[in-house]
Amino acid sequence: LMDLSRYEEAIEELEALRDHVAPNEAQVHYQIGRAYKKLGRVDVAMRCFTAALDLKPSSAEASAIRSAIENVESEEGEEVELL
């Protein structure tokens, strides 16, 4: 959905995943933040990125999340897909 620019639908799916299956997965919070950033909702994106970082992700994931936080205000900020 993200690749198709269907951000609202992606948020719905990811929030359902977060709420019912994977509340402690940094990847899910990060992806929700990416979708909100694409919609221009940087305030919500920042909360999602911060929540992802608070979940103590792996060092590679943490680096990508920190980069997203640093670039949250930038429309062209580098986005990294977490694996």
Short mmCIF file of the C-alpha atoms (twelve columns), coordinates in Angstrom:
data_MODEL
# 
_entry.id   MODEL 
# 
loop_
_atom_site.group_PDB 
_atom_site.id 
_atom_site.type_symbol 
_atom_site.label_atom_id 
_atom_site.label_alt_id 
_atom_site.label_comp_id 
_atom_site.label_asym_id 
_atom_site.label_seq_id 
_atom_site.Cartn_x 
_atom_site.Cartn_y 
_atom_site.Cartn_z 
_atom_site.pdbx_PDB_model_num 
ATOM 1  C CA . LEU A 1  0.000  0.000  0.000  1 
ATOM 2  C CA . MET A 2  2.851  2.378  0.773  1 
ATOM 3  C CA . ASP A 3  4.403  1.703  -2.646 1 
ATOM 4  C CA . LEU A 4  1.037  2.544  -4.213 1 
ATOM 5  C CA . SER A 5  0.800  5.827  -2.261 1 
ATOM 6  C CA . ARG A 6  -2.291 4.532  -0.460 1 
ATOM 7  C CA . TYR A 7  -1.169 5.957  2.855  1 
ATOM 8  C CA . GLU A 8  -4.541 6.156  4.616  1 
ATOM 9  C CA . GLU A 9  -5.188 2.478  3.900  1 
ATOM 10 C CA . ALA A 10 -1.659 1.586  4.973  1 
ATOM 11 C CA . ILE A 11 -2.209 3.401  8.275  1 
ATOM 12 C CA . GLU A 12 -5.463 1.511  8.893  1 
ATOM 13 C CA . GLU A 13 -3.794 -1.842 8.254  1 
ATOM 14 C CA . LEU A 14 -0.675 -1.028 10.233 1 
ATOM 15 C CA . GLU A 15 -2.602 0.365  13.198 1 
ATOM 16 C CA . ALA A 16 -4.733 -2.811 13.287 1 
ATOM 17 C CA . LEU A 17 -1.530 -4.857 13.217 1 
ATOM 18 C CA . ARG A 18 -0.045 -2.735 16.013 1 
ATOM 19 C CA . ASP A 19 -3.179 -2.864 18.147 1 
ATOM 20 C CA . HIS A 20 -3.999 -6.560 17.786 1 
ATOM 21 C CA . VAL A 21 -0.854 -8.457 16.847 1 
ATOM 22 C CA . ALA A 22 2.431  -6.602 17.258 1 
ATOM 23 C CA . PRO A 23 2.220  -3.751 19.784 1 
ATOM 24 C CA . ASN A 24 5.901  -4.058 20.655 1 
ATOM 25 C CA . GLU A 25 7.365  -4.185 17.147 1 
ATOM 26 C CA . ALA A 26 9.427  -1.116 16.296 1 
ATOM 27 C CA . GLN A 27 9.009  -1.853 12.583 1 
ATOM 28 C CA . VAL A 28 5.241  -1.385 12.772 1 
ATOM 29 C CA . HIS A 29 5.484  1.949  14.600 1 
ATOM 30 C CA . TYR A 30 8.134  3.105  12.126 1 
ATOM 31 C CA . GLN A 31 6.008  2.215  9.104  1 
ATOM 32 C CA . ILE A 32 2.995  4.027  10.572 1 
ATOM 33 C CA . GLY A 33 5.229  7.059  11.062 1 
ATOM 34 C CA . ARG A 34 6.389  6.894  7.440  1 
ATOM 35 C CA . ALA A 35 2.789  6.886  6.235  1 
ATOM 36 C CA . TYR A 36 1.840  9.837  8.423  1 
ATOM 37 C CA . LYS A 37 4.902  11.739 7.203  1 
ATOM 38 C CA . LYS A 38 3.830  11.146 3.592  1 
ATOM 39 C CA . LEU A 39 0.449  12.681 4.496  1 
ATOM 40 C CA . GLY A 40 2.178  15.732 5.983  1 
ATOM 41 C CA . ARG A 41 1.248  14.807 9.557  1 
ATOM 42 C CA . VAL A 42 4.754  15.260 10.956 1 
ATOM 43 C CA . ASP A 43 3.474  15.614 14.525 1 
ATOM 44 C CA . VAL A 44 1.976  12.126 14.451 1 
ATOM 45 C CA . ALA A 45 4.928  10.769 12.472 1 
ATOM 46 C CA . MET A 46 7.312  12.025 15.161 1 
ATOM 47 C CA . ARG A 47 5.284  10.306 17.888 1 
ATOM 48 C CA . CYS A 48 5.378  7.052  15.927 1 
ATOM 49 C CA . PHE A 49 9.125  7.274  15.288 1 
ATOM 50 C CA . THR A 50 9.747  8.039  18.958 1 
ATOM 51 C CA . ALA A 51 7.566  5.094  20.022 1 
ATOM 52 C CA . ALA A 52 9.541  2.857  17.656 1 
ATOM 53 C CA . LEU A 53 12.826 4.014  19.165 1 
ATOM 54 C CA . ASP A 54 11.477 3.489  22.690 1 
ATOM 55 C CA . LEU A 55 10.937 -0.189 21.857 1 
ATOM 56 C CA . LYS A 56 14.719 -0.715 21.747 1 
ATOM 57 C CA . PRO A 57 15.059 -1.896 18.136 1 
ATOM 58 C CA . SER A 58 18.209 -3.468 16.735 1 
ATOM 59 C CA . SER A 59 21.085 -1.089 16.075 1 
ATOM 60 C CA . ALA A 60 20.393 -1.017 12.314 1 
ATOM 61 C CA . GLU A 61 16.713 -0.259 12.911 1 
ATOM 62 C CA . ALA A 62 17.561 2.349  15.535 1 
ATOM 63 C CA . SER A 63 19.861 4.101  13.079 1 
ATOM 64 C CA . ALA A 64 17.105 4.265  10.444 1 
ATOM 65 C CA . ILE A 65 14.585 5.526  13.000 1 
ATOM 66 C CA . ARG A 66 16.964 8.228  14.232 1 
ATOM 67 C CA . SER A 67 17.476 9.304  10.631 1 
ATOM 68 C CA . ALA A 68 13.709 9.507  10.136 1 
ATOM 69 C CA . ILE A 69 13.403 11.655 13.268 1 
ATOM 70 C CA . GLU A 70 16.159 13.987 12.072 1 
ATOM 71 C CA . ASN A 71 14.477 14.327 8.673  1 
ATOM 72 C CA . VAL A 72 10.830 14.381 9.761  1 
ATOM 73 C CA . GLU A 73 10.366 18.007 8.705  1 
ATOM 74 C CA . SER A 74 12.000 17.469 5.318  1 
ATOM 75 C CA . GLU A 75 9.794  16.438 2.421  1 
ATOM 76 C CA . GLU A 76 12.767 14.770 0.785  1 
ATOM 77 C CA . GLY A 77 14.133 13.202 3.954  1 
ATOM 78 C CA . GLU A 78 15.801 9.885  3.423  1 
ATOM 79 C CA . GLU A 79 13.529 6.961  4.161  1 
ATOM 80 C CA . VAL A 80 14.913 3.574  4.960  1 
ATOM 81 C CA . GLU A 81 12.855 0.431  4.760  1 
ATOM 82 C CA . LEU A 82 13.397 -1.609 7.891  1 
ATOM 83 C CA . LEU A 83 13.652 -5.359 7.435  1 
# 
